């Protein structure tokens, strides 16, 4: 969400909240969450969003303690693991994994932000995903459809491709064909009811909204 800085350069946390609320979600996974950076207004965006959405949250630092990844949930959840990914590229990257209680079934939800082309980070993330099922990965992978590194998440299923054109863009400022750095994967057996791309330009990325169903 780039600290809620929109494509016009203005701070728009209202657009972030509105985009999220358009799906009335149970779980929200965010990257680039600002928690005090002056260039993002100096406020705690995560705490403000959690209050507006009436959700609890888990946070892990990314580039530094004031900028990272978060999972928010209306359902009970607990932190399973979190931490830095292997050092590749310019910025420190991280992940977090939480277990969400879905009617008594534990769902592992993993959020992450990966450096472009960072094979070691992808491998580390893939190892986290193999620890449980069912699982959801919602991440800015900085990888685009057709990138060979995506095969390392097999047999997980891409919700965007499963519900239509895999090249639906998630870039608010699309610069090339098939410009989709953002992904939601689910484990086989999780029913994908639908997926859509949001329209609010509250950052340089567009949101992915996914509806899934767990087998009883």
mmCIF file of N, CA and C in Angstrom, residues 40-99:
data_model
loop_
_atom_site.group_PDB
_atom_site.id
_atom_site.type_symbol
_atom_site.label_atom_id
_atom_site.label_comp_id
_atom_site.label_asym_id
_atom_site.label_seq_id
_atom_site.Cartn_x
_atom_site.Cartn_y
_atom_site.Cartn_z
ATOM 1 N N UNK A 40 5.301 9.427 5.107
ATOM 2 C CA UNK A 40 3.943 8.903 5.064
ATOM 3 C C UNK A 40 3.072 9.569 6.119
ATOM 4 N N UNK A 41 3.443 10.767 6.523
ATOM 5 C CA UNK A 41 2.642 11.524 7.461
ATOM 6 C C UNK A 41 2.985 11.319 8.911
ATOM 7 N N UNK A 42 3.884 10.368 9.207
ATOM 8 C CA UNK A 42 4.346 10.176 10.578
ATOM 9 C C UNK A 42 3.409 9.388 11.465
ATOM 10 N N UNK A 43 2.223 9.025 10.975
ATOM 11 C CA UNK A 43 1.270 8.308 11.812
ATOM 12 C C UNK A 43 1.406 6.802 11.710
ATOM 13 N N UNK A 44 0.678 6.112 12.571
ATOM 14 C CA UNK A 44 0.647 4.651 12.571
ATOM 15 C C UNK A 44 -0.535 4.217 11.709
ATOM 16 N N UNK A 45 -0.279 4.007 10.429
ATOM 17 C CA UNK A 45 -1.345 3.641 9.491
ATOM 18 C C UNK A 45 -1.996 2.327 9.871
ATOM 19 N N UNK A 46 -1.215 1.374 10.347
ATOM 20 C CA UNK A 46 -1.764 0.066 10.688
ATOM 21 C C UNK A 46 -2.772 0.168 11.825
ATOM 22 N N UNK A 47 -2.409 0.893 12.872
ATOM 23 C CA UNK A 47 -3.327 1.049 14.001
ATOM 24 C C UNK A 47 -4.602 1.762 13.575
ATOM 25 N N UNK A 48 -4.459 2.765 12.702
ATOM 26 C CA UNK A 48 -5.630 3.499 12.229
ATOM 27 C C UNK A 48 -6.539 2.612 11.385
ATOM 28 N N UNK A 49 -5.940 1.804 10.503
ATOM 29 C CA UNK A 49 -6.738 0.901 9.680
ATOM 30 C C UNK A 49 -7.428 -0.156 10.543
ATOM 31 N N UNK A 50 -6.708 -0.707 11.503
ATOM 32 C CA UNK A 50 -7.286 -1.732 12.371
ATOM 33 C C UNK A 50 -8.500 -1.194 13.118
ATOM 34 N N UNK A 51 -8.410 0.041 13.559
ATOM 35 C CA UNK A 51 -9.547 0.653 14.263
ATOM 36 C C UNK A 51 -10.711 0.874 13.305
ATOM 37 N N UNK A 52 -10.411 1.396 12.119
ATOM 38 C CA UNK A 52 -11.470 1.652 11.129
ATOM 39 C C UNK A 52 -12.145 0.351 10.682
ATOM 40 N N UNK A 53 -11.357 -0.697 10.502
ATOM 41 C CA UNK A 53 -11.881 -1.970 10.014
ATOM 42 C C UNK A 53 -12.423 -2.859 11.125
ATOM 43 N N UNK A 54 -12.147 -2.491 12.363
ATOM 44 C CA UNK A 54 -12.538 -3.282 13.532
ATOM 45 C C UNK A 54 -11.937 -4.683 13.455
ATOM 46 N N UNK A 55 -10.620 -4.705 13.227
ATOM 47 C CA UNK A 55 -9.879 -5.953 13.114
ATOM 48 C C UNK A 55 -8.664 -5.936 14.041
ATOM 49 N N UNK A 56 -8.260 -7.105 14.479
ATOM 50 C CA UNK A 56 -6.982 -7.240 15.173
ATOM 51 C C UNK A 56 -5.900 -7.441 14.119
ATOM 52 N N UNK A 57 -4.629 -7.248 14.509
ATOM 53 C CA UNK A 57 -3.568 -7.369 13.504
ATOM 54 C C UNK A 57 -2.314 -7.992 14.091
ATOM 55 N N UNK A 58 -1.494 -8.528 13.159
ATOM 56 C CA UNK A 58 -0.138 -8.996 13.453
ATOM 57 C C UNK A 58 0.773 -8.300 12.459
ATOM 58 N N UNK A 59 1.939 -7.860 12.923
ATOM 59 C CA UNK A 59 2.840 -7.050 12.099
ATOM 60 C C UNK A 59 4.251 -7.603 12.173
ATOM 61 N N UNK A 60 4.981 -7.510 11.054
ATOM 62 C CA UNK A 60 6.410 -7.809 11.046
ATOM 63 C C UNK A 60 7.120 -6.702 10.282
ATOM 64 N N UNK A 61 8.242 -6.241 10.819
ATOM 65 C CA UNK A 61 9.006 -5.182 10.170
ATOM 66 C C UNK A 61 9.601 -5.671 8.860
ATOM 67 N N UNK A 62 9.727 -4.751 7.921
ATOM 68 C CA UNK A 62 10.356 -5.055 6.644
ATOM 69 C C UNK A 62 11.639 -4.261 6.507
ATOM 70 N N UNK A 63 11.554 -3.156 5.748
ATOM 71 C CA UNK A 63 12.740 -2.328 5.535
ATOM 72 C C UNK A 63 13.312 -1.823 6.858
ATOM 73 N N UNK A 64 12.431 -1.470 7.790
ATOM 74 C CA UNK A 64 12.835 -1.130 9.158
ATOM 75 C C UNK A 64 11.617 -1.316 10.050
ATOM 76 N N UNK A 65 11.727 -0.935 11.330
ATOM 77 C CA UNK A 65 10.638 -1.187 12.268
ATOM 78 C C UNK A 65 9.384 -0.393 11.949
ATOM 79 N N UNK A 66 9.486 0.646 11.136
ATOM 80 C CA UNK A 66 8.346 1.505 10.827
ATOM 81 C C UNK A 66 7.754 1.242 9.444
ATOM 82 N N UNK A 67 8.130 0.142 8.811
ATOM 83 C CA UNK A 67 7.680 -0.136 7.451
ATOM 84 C C UNK A 67 7.741 -1.629 7.231
ATOM 85 N N UNK A 68 6.576 -2.267 7.056
ATOM 86 C CA UNK A 68 6.613 -3.721 6.941
ATOM 87 C C UNK A 68 5.316 -4.319 6.452
ATOM 88 N N UNK A 69 5.054 -5.565 6.885
ATOM 89 C CA UNK A 69 3.913 -6.349 6.415
ATOM 90 C C UNK A 69 2.964 -6.629 7.574
ATOM 91 N N UNK A 70 1.681 -6.814 7.238
ATOM 92 C CA UNK A 70 0.690 -7.050 8.285
ATOM 93 C C UNK A 70 -0.415 -7.966 7.782
ATOM 94 N N UNK A 71 -1.011 -8.681 8.730
ATOM 95 C CA UNK A 71 -2.246 -9.419 8.496
ATOM 96 C C UNK A 71 -3.264 -8.916 9.507
ATOM 97 N N UNK A 72 -4.449 -8.562 9.025
ATOM 98 C CA UNK A 72 -5.553 -8.144 9.883
ATOM 99 C C UNK A 72 -6.667 -9.172 9.745
ATOM 100 N N UNK A 73 -7.415 -9.408 10.829
ATOM 101 C CA UNK A 73 -8.437 -10.446 10.779
ATOM 102 C C UNK A 73 -9.585 -10.134 11.724
ATOM 103 N N UNK A 74 -10.798 -10.492 11.272
ATOM 104 C CA UNK A 74 -11.967 -10.462 12.150
ATOM 105 C C UNK A 74 -12.111 -11.778 12.899
ATOM 106 N N UNK A 75 -11.475 -12.808 12.378
ATOM 107 C CA UNK A 75 -11.535 -14.129 13.008
ATOM 108 C C UNK A 75 -10.354 -14.309 13.954
ATOM 109 N N UNK A 76 -10.461 -15.214 14.906
ATOM 110 C CA UNK A 76 -9.328 -15.465 15.795
ATOM 111 C C UNK A 76 -8.096 -15.890 15.004
ATOM 112 N N UNK A 77 -6.935 -15.375 15.391
ATOM 113 C CA UNK A 77 -5.697 -15.773 14.718
ATOM 114 C C UNK A 77 -4.553 -15.738 15.717
ATOM 115 N N UNK A 78 -3.496 -16.457 15.360
ATOM 116 C CA UNK A 78 -2.292 -16.448 16.185
ATOM 117 C C UNK A 78 -1.085 -16.464 15.266
ATOM 118 N N UNK A 79 -0.014 -15.830 15.708
ATOM 119 C CA UNK A 79 1.223 -15.809 14.938
ATOM 120 C C UNK A 79 1.882 -17.179 14.990
ATOM 121 N N UNK A 80 2.234 -17.706 13.806
ATOM 122 C CA UNK A 80 2.947 -18.979 13.711
ATOM 123 C C UNK A 80 4.443 -18.729 13.579
ATOM 124 N N UNK A 81 4.823 -17.842 12.652
ATOM 125 C CA UNK A 81 6.235 -17.493 12.481
ATOM 126 C C UNK A 81 6.334 -16.196 11.700
ATOM 127 N N UNK A 82 7.483 -15.566 11.791
ATOM 128 C CA UNK A 82 7.742 -14.340 11.035
ATOM 129 C C UNK A 82 9.237 -14.092 11.044
ATOM 130 N N UNK A 83 9.685 -13.199 10.161
ATOM 131 C CA UNK A 83 11.093 -12.847 10.168
ATOM 132 C C UNK A 83 11.580 -12.338 8.834
ATOM 133 N N UNK A 84 12.870 -12.067 8.797
ATOM 134 C CA UNK A 84 13.488 -11.550 7.577
ATOM 135 C C UNK A 84 13.713 -12.678 6.579
ATOM 136 N N UNK A 85 13.570 -12.362 5.300
ATOM 137 C CA UNK A 85 13.940 -13.277 4.231
ATOM 138 C C UNK A 85 15.418 -13.101 3.912
ATOM 139 N N UNK A 86 16.041 -14.050 3.228
ATOM 140 C CA UNK A 86 17.470 -13.917 2.906
ATOM 141 C C UNK A 86 17.777 -12.582 2.236
ATOM 142 N N UNK A 87 18.936 -12.037 2.561
ATOM 143 C CA UNK A 87 19.319 -10.714 2.052
ATOM 144 C C UNK A 87 19.647 -10.786 0.558
ATOM 145 N N UNK A 88 18.792 -10.181 -0.242
ATOM 146 C CA UNK A 88 19.005 -10.063 -1.686
ATOM 147 C C UNK A 88 18.414 -8.722 -2.105
ATOM 148 N N UNK A 89 19.160 -7.947 -2.879
ATOM 149 C CA UNK A 89 18.636 -6.670 -3.332
ATOM 150 C C UNK A 89 18.912 -5.538 -2.367
ATOM 151 N N UNK A 90 18.195 -4.428 -2.554
ATOM 152 C CA UNK A 90 18.505 -3.195 -1.832
ATOM 153 C C UNK A 90 17.889 -3.128 -0.443
ATOM 154 N N UNK A 91 16.664 -3.668 -0.285
ATOM 155 C CA UNK A 91 15.952 -3.519 0.974
ATOM 156 C C UNK A 91 15.795 -4.856 1.688
ATOM 157 N N UNK A 92 15.730 -4.803 3.005
ATOM 158 C CA UNK A 92 15.404 -5.994 3.766
ATOM 159 C C UNK A 92 13.955 -6.372 3.506
ATOM 160 N N UNK A 93 13.697 -7.649 3.284
ATOM 161 C CA UNK A 93 12.350 -8.135 3.040
ATOM 162 C C UNK A 93 11.958 -9.132 4.124
ATOM 163 N N UNK A 94 10.657 -9.278 4.343
ATOM 164 C CA UNK A 94 10.211 -10.134 5.439
ATOM 165 C C UNK A 94 8.911 -10.847 5.090
ATOM 166 N N UNK A 95 8.526 -11.755 5.980
ATOM 167 C CA UNK A 95 7.273 -12.489 5.825
ATOM 168 C C UNK A 95 6.651 -12.656 7.203
ATOM 169 N N UNK A 96 5.367 -12.993 7.245
ATOM 170 C CA UNK A 96 4.741 -13.437 8.479
ATOM 171 C C UNK A 96 3.690 -14.477 8.140
ATOM 172 N N UNK A 97 3.504 -15.419 9.028
ATOM 173 C CA UNK A 97 2.544 -16.500 8.857
ATOM 174 C C UNK A 97 1.667 -16.568 10.097
ATOM 175 N N UNK A 98 0.360 -16.532 9.888
ATOM 176 C CA UNK A 98 -0.578 -16.613 10.996
ATOM 177 C C UNK A 98 -1.552 -17.753 10.748
ATOM 178 N N UNK A 99 -2.047 -18.321 11.817
ATOM 179 C CA UNK A 99 -3.083 -19.344 11.729
ATOM 180 C C UNK A 99 -4.414 -18.688 12.065
#
